[in-house]
PDB file of C-alpha atoms in Angstrom:
ATOM      1  CA  MET A   1    -182.220  33.985 -75.315  1.00 90.00           C
ATOM      2  CA  SER A   2    -184.136  34.960 -72.208  1.00 91.00           C
ATOM      3  CA  LYS A   3    -184.959  32.773 -69.216  1.00 95.00           C
ATOM      4  CA  GLY A   4    -186.488  33.940 -65.993  1.00 96.00           C
ATOM      5  CA  VAL A   5    -189.262  33.952 -63.488  1.00 97.00           C
ATOM      6  CA  GLU A   6    -191.924  36.452 -62.536  1.00 97.00           C
ATOM      7  CA  LEU A   7    -194.093  36.184 -59.443  1.00 98.00           C
ATOM      8  CA  SER A   8    -196.823  38.447 -58.147  1.00 98.00           C
ATOM      9  CA  VAL A   9    -199.122  38.254 -55.162  1.00 98.00           C
ATOM     10  CA  ILE A  10    -202.207  40.309 -54.422  1.00 98.00           C
ATOM     11  CA  ALA A  11    -203.912  39.454 -51.154  1.00 98.00           C
ATOM     12  CA  SER A  12    -206.347  40.729 -48.549  1.00 97.00           C
ATOM     13  CA  PRO A  13    -205.748  38.279 -45.682  1.00 97.00           C
ATOM     14  CA  ILE A  14    -207.887  40.227 -43.192  1.00 96.00           C
ATOM     15  CA  GLN A  15    -210.453  42.982 -43.491  1.00 95.00           C
ATOM     16  CA  GLY A  16    -208.749  46.284 -44.246  1.00 96.00           C
ATOM     17  CA  LEU A  17    -205.312  44.835 -45.078  1.00 98.00           C
ATOM     18  CA  ASN A  18    -204.216  44.838 -48.721  1.00 98.00           C
ATOM     19  CA  LEU A  19    -200.901  43.396 -49.911  1.00 98.00           C
ATOM     20  CA  VAL A  20    -199.315  43.653 -53.349  1.00 98.00           C
ATOM     21  CA  ALA A  21    -195.872  42.194 -54.096  1.00 98.00           C
ATOM     22  CA  GLY A  22    -193.901  41.284 -57.166  1.00 98.00           C
ATOM     23  CA  PHE A  23    -190.557  39.813 -58.091  1.00 98.00           C
ATOM     24  CA  SER A  24    -188.891  39.182 -61.426  1.00 98.00           C
ATOM     25  CA  HIS A  25    -185.530  37.749 -62.414  1.00 98.00           C
ATOM     26  CA  ASN A  26    -184.426  37.532 -66.032  1.00 97.00           C
ATOM     27  CA  ASN A  27    -181.238  36.016 -67.449  1.00 95.00           C
ATOM     28  CA  ALA A  28    -180.887  37.337 -70.982  1.00 95.00           C
ATOM     29  CA  GLU A  29    -178.111  36.926 -73.548  1.00 93.00           C
ATOM     30  CA  VAL A  30    -177.792  37.780 -77.229  1.00 94.00           C
ATOM     31  CA  THR A  31    -177.083  34.458 -78.962  1.00 93.00           C
ATOM     32  CA  GLU A  32    -177.510  35.494 -82.617  1.00 91.00           C
ATOM     33  CA  ASP A  33    -176.134  38.702 -84.089  1.00 90.00           C
ATOM     34  CA  TYR A  34    -173.326  40.063 -86.204  1.00 89.00           C
ATOM     35  CA  PRO A  35    -170.075  39.836 -84.185  1.00 85.00           C
ATOM     36  CA  GLU A  36    -169.118  43.432 -85.099  1.00 88.00           C
ATOM     37  CA  SER A  37    -172.288  44.748 -83.394  1.00 90.00           C
ATOM     38  CA  GLY A  38    -170.736  44.052 -79.991  1.00 91.00           C
ATOM     39  CA  TYR A  39    -173.900  42.436 -78.599  1.00 90.00           C
ATOM     40  CA  LEU A  40    -173.114  38.744 -79.187  1.00 92.00           C
ATOM     41  CA  GLY A  41    -172.814  36.918 -75.856  1.00 92.00           C
ATOM     42  CA  MET A  42    -173.819  40.022 -73.879  1.00 94.00           C
ATOM     43  CA  ARG A  43    -176.921  40.907 -71.858  1.00 94.00           C
ATOM     44  CA  PRO A  44    -179.045  43.136 -74.119  1.00 92.00           C
ATOM     45  CA  GLU A  45    -179.388  46.720 -72.934  1.00 90.00           C
ATOM     46  CA  SER A  46    -183.136  46.489 -73.518  1.00 89.00           C
ATOM     47  CA  ALA A  47    -183.407  43.636 -70.959  1.00 92.00           C
ATOM     48  CA  GLY A  48    -183.320  46.097 -68.044  1.00 92.00           C
ATOM     49  CA  PRO A  49    -182.142  45.144 -64.553  1.00 95.00           C
ATOM     50  CA  GLU A  50    -181.709  41.418 -63.939  1.00 97.00           C
ATOM     51  CA  SER A  51    -183.892  41.499 -60.790  1.00 98.00           C
ATOM     52  CA  LEU A  52    -186.812  43.710 -59.761  1.00 98.00           C
ATOM     53  CA  VAL A  53    -188.857  43.708 -56.537  1.00 98.00           C
ATOM     54  CA  ASN A  54    -191.918  45.742 -55.559  1.00 98.00           C
ATOM     55  CA  PHE A  55    -194.301  45.651 -52.628  1.00 98.00           C
ATOM     56  CA  TRP A  56    -197.031  47.720 -51.026  1.00 98.00           C
ATOM     57  CA  ALA A  57    -199.005  47.037 -47.854  1.00 98.00           C
ATOM     58  CA  SER A  58    -201.920  49.177 -46.752  1.00 98.00           C
ATOM     59  CA  TYR A  59    -204.354  48.978 -43.896  1.00 98.00           C
ATOM     60  CA  ASN A  60    -207.655  50.856 -43.709  1.00 97.00           C
ATOM     61  CA  PHE A  61    -209.440  51.102 -40.370  1.00 97.00           C
ATOM     62  CA  SER A  62    -213.107  50.201 -40.838  1.00 93.00           C
ATOM     63  CA  ALA A  63    -214.400  50.698 -37.287  1.00 93.00           C
ATOM     64  CA  GLY A  64    -213.717  52.538 -34.055  1.00 94.00           C
ATOM     65  CA  ALA A  65    -212.106  55.923 -33.442  1.00 95.00           C
ATOM     66  CA  LEU A  66    -209.762  55.527 -36.442  1.00 96.00           C
ATOM     67  CA  GLN A  67    -212.490  54.575 -38.928  1.00 96.00           C
ATOM     68  CA  GLY A  68    -211.683  56.100 -42.319  1.00 96.00           C
ATOM     69  CA  PHE A  69    -207.947  56.380 -41.691  1.00 98.00           C
ATOM     70  CA  GLY A  70    -205.422  54.305 -43.620  1.00 98.00           C
ATOM     71  CA  LEU A  71    -201.693  53.622 -43.520  1.00 98.00           C
ATOM     72  CA  GLY A  72    -199.429  52.336 -46.270  1.00 98.00           C
ATOM     73  CA  PHE A  73    -195.827  51.279 -46.679  1.00 98.00           C
ATOM     74  CA  GLY A  74    -193.901  49.821 -49.581  1.00 98.00           C
ATOM     75  CA  GLY A  75    -191.075  50.141 -52.010  1.00 98.00           C
ATOM     76  CA  ASN A  76    -189.226  49.141 -55.139  1.00 97.00           C
ATOM     77  CA  ALA A  77    -185.788  47.672 -55.719  1.00 98.00           C
ATOM     78  CA  ALA A  78    -183.746  46.961 -58.807  1.00 97.00           C
ATOM     79  CA  SER A  79    -180.420  45.250 -59.367  1.00 97.00           C
ATOM     80  CA  GLU A  80    -177.612  46.884 -61.306  1.00 96.00           C
ATOM     81  CA  PHE A  81    -178.702  47.848 -64.831  1.00 95.00           C
ATOM     82  CA  LEU A  82    -176.240  47.747 -67.721  1.00 93.00           C
ATOM     83  CA  THR A  83    -177.654  50.645 -69.701  1.00 91.00           C
ATOM     84  CA  LEU A  84    -174.719  50.301 -72.112  1.00 91.00           C
ATOM     85  CA  ASN A  85    -173.394  46.759 -72.608  1.00 92.00           C
ATOM     86  CA  ARG A  86    -171.370  45.988 -75.726  1.00 93.00           C
ATOM     87  CA  ASP A  87    -168.269  43.888 -76.168  1.00 92.00           C
ATOM     88  CA  ASN A  88    -166.713  46.367 -78.612  1.00 93.00           C
ATOM     89  CA  ILE A  89    -167.154  49.591 -76.581  1.00 92.00           C
ATOM     90  CA  GLY A  90    -167.656  48.455 -72.972  1.00 93.00           C
ATOM     91  CA  SER A  91    -170.342  48.649 -70.329  1.00 93.00           C
ATOM     92  CA  PHE A  92    -171.889  51.374 -68.208  1.00 93.00           C
ATOM     93  CA  ALA A  93    -173.989  50.356 -65.207  1.00 94.00           C
ATOM     94  CA  LEU A  94    -176.635  52.201 -63.270  1.00 95.00           C
ATOM     95  CA  PRO A  95    -176.252  51.057 -59.639  1.00 96.00           C
ATOM     96  CA  ALA A  96    -178.773  48.895 -57.795  1.00 97.00           C
ATOM     97  CA  TYR A  97    -181.260  50.745 -55.605  1.00 97.00           C
ATOM     98  CA  GLN A  98    -183.978  50.339 -52.995  1.00 97.00           C
ATOM     99  CA  VAL A  99    -186.639  53.014 -52.517  1.00 98.00           C
ATOM    100  CA  PHE A 100    -189.224  53.025 -49.714  1.00 98.00           C
ATOM    101  CA  ASN A 101    -192.467  55.024 -49.470  1.00 98.00           C
ATOM    102  CA  ALA A 102    -195.160  55.563 -46.835  1.00 98.00           C
ATOM    103  CA  SER A 103    -198.617  57.100 -46.747  1.00 98.00           C
ATOM    104  CA  ILE A 104    -201.420  58.124 -44.444  1.00 98.00           C
ATOM    105  CA  SER A 105    -204.933  58.665 -45.738  1.00 98.00           C
ATOM    106  CA  TYR A 106    -208.447  59.528 -44.700  1.00 97.00           C
ATOM    107  CA  THR A 107    -211.647  58.558 -46.488  1.00 95.00           C
ATOM    108  CA  GLY A 108    -214.687  60.728 -45.837  1.00 93.00           C
ATOM    109  CA  SER A 109    -218.196  60.426 -47.192  1.00 91.00           C
ATOM    110  CA  GLN A 110    -217.365  62.292 -50.418  1.00 94.00           C
ATOM    111  CA  TYR A 111    -213.585  62.650 -50.418  1.00 95.00           C
ATOM    112  CA  PHE A 112    -210.321  60.782 -50.131  1.00 96.00           C
ATOM    113  CA  LEU A 113    -207.244  62.611 -48.768  1.00 97.00           C
ATOM    114  CA  THR A 114    -203.729  61.119 -48.944  1.00 98.00           C
ATOM    115  CA  LEU A 115    -200.371  62.351 -47.693  1.00 98.00           C
ATOM    116  CA  LYS A 116    -197.493  60.322 -49.133  1.00 98.00           C
ATOM    117  CA  LEU A 117    -193.781  60.464 -48.366  1.00 98.00           C
ATOM    118  CA  ASN A 118    -191.773  59.074 -51.271  1.00 98.00           C
ATOM    119  CA  ASN A 119    -188.150  57.894 -51.074  1.00 98.00           C
ATOM    120  CA  LEU A 120    -188.007  57.861 -47.271  1.00 98.00           C
ATOM    121  CA  THR A 121    -184.229  57.274 -47.145  1.00 97.00           C
ATOM    122  CA  ASN A 122    -183.492  59.993 -49.733  1.00 98.00           C
ATOM    123  CA  GLN A 123    -181.787  57.395 -51.972  1.00 96.00           C
ATOM    124  CA  LYS A 124    -180.009  58.761 -55.049  1.00 96.00           C
ATOM    125  CA  TYR A 125    -180.973  56.482 -57.919  1.00 96.00           C
ATOM    126  CA  TYR A 126    -181.220  56.546 -61.673  1.00 95.00           C
ATOM    127  CA  SER A 127    -183.191  55.050 -64.518  1.00 91.00           C
ATOM    128  CA  GLY A 128    -182.538  55.105 -68.218  1.00 85.00           C
ATOM    129  CA  TRP A 129    -182.140  53.174 -71.412  1.00 81.00           C
ATOM    130  CA  SER A 130    -178.841  54.222 -73.002  1.00 77.00           C
ATOM    131  CA  THR A 131    -179.316  57.338 -70.858  1.00 82.00           C
ATOM    132  CA  VAL A 132    -178.917  58.331 -67.217  1.00 90.00           C
ATOM    133  CA  THR A 133    -182.018  59.944 -65.724  1.00 93.00           C
ATOM    134  CA  PRO A 134    -181.874  61.009 -62.042  1.00 96.00           C
ATOM    135  CA  GLN A 135    -184.998  60.102 -60.092  1.00 96.00           C
ATOM    136  CA  ASN A 136    -186.685  62.175 -57.373  1.00 97.00           C
ATOM    137  CA  LEU A 137    -185.102  62.423 -53.961  1.00 97.00           C
ATOM    138  CA  ARG A 138    -187.334  62.458 -50.867  1.00 98.00           C
ATOM    139  CA  ASN A 139    -190.566  64.288 -51.588  1.00 98.00           C
ATOM    140  CA  VAL A 140    -194.037  64.754 -50.177  1.00 98.00           C
ATOM    141  CA  ALA A 141    -197.251  64.519 -52.187  1.00 98.00           C
ATOM    142  CA  LEU A 142    -200.732  65.520 -51.053  1.00 98.00           C
ATOM    143  CA  SER A 143    -203.760  64.420 -53.042  1.00 97.00           C
ATOM    144  CA  LEU A 144    -207.454  65.072 -52.667  1.00 97.00           C
ATOM    145  CA  ASN A 145    -210.142  63.166 -54.553  1.00 96.00           C
ATOM    146  CA  TYR A 146    -213.686  64.479 -54.350  1.00 95.00           C
ATOM    147  CA  ARG A 147    -216.715  62.414 -55.385  1.00 91.00           C
ATOM    148  CA  PHE A 148    -219.657  64.319 -56.864  1.00 89.00           C
TER     149      PHE A 148
END
């Protein structure tokens, strides 16, 4: 059984400002299974974290001395994730996390240049599905797109 809610918003309330946000919350429980499997009455491992949040806001200057420049800020968050969750062998949880990112960009006549700083707070966090996979600590990415 799975009950939950998922919301997403994409908006451009003023020229140059773009907003993207999402939230999901899912209560899940195995209600039919063989008792010896260990899953009955438990949150399925495949359900993922109970709550997820994401957002990104960017602003692109369209006039004046800063025309062509853009700024962005956003992040992702997840609640604790029971990557192993069985009544007969126990549970193992990946901790909740919040990761924040920022960017600065410039759009020219034939190119788009972006400098992005990921994981601003250098948060140690993990993903996985019956595994534990460390995610990147703070890092910088530079990208260049050229239009022919």
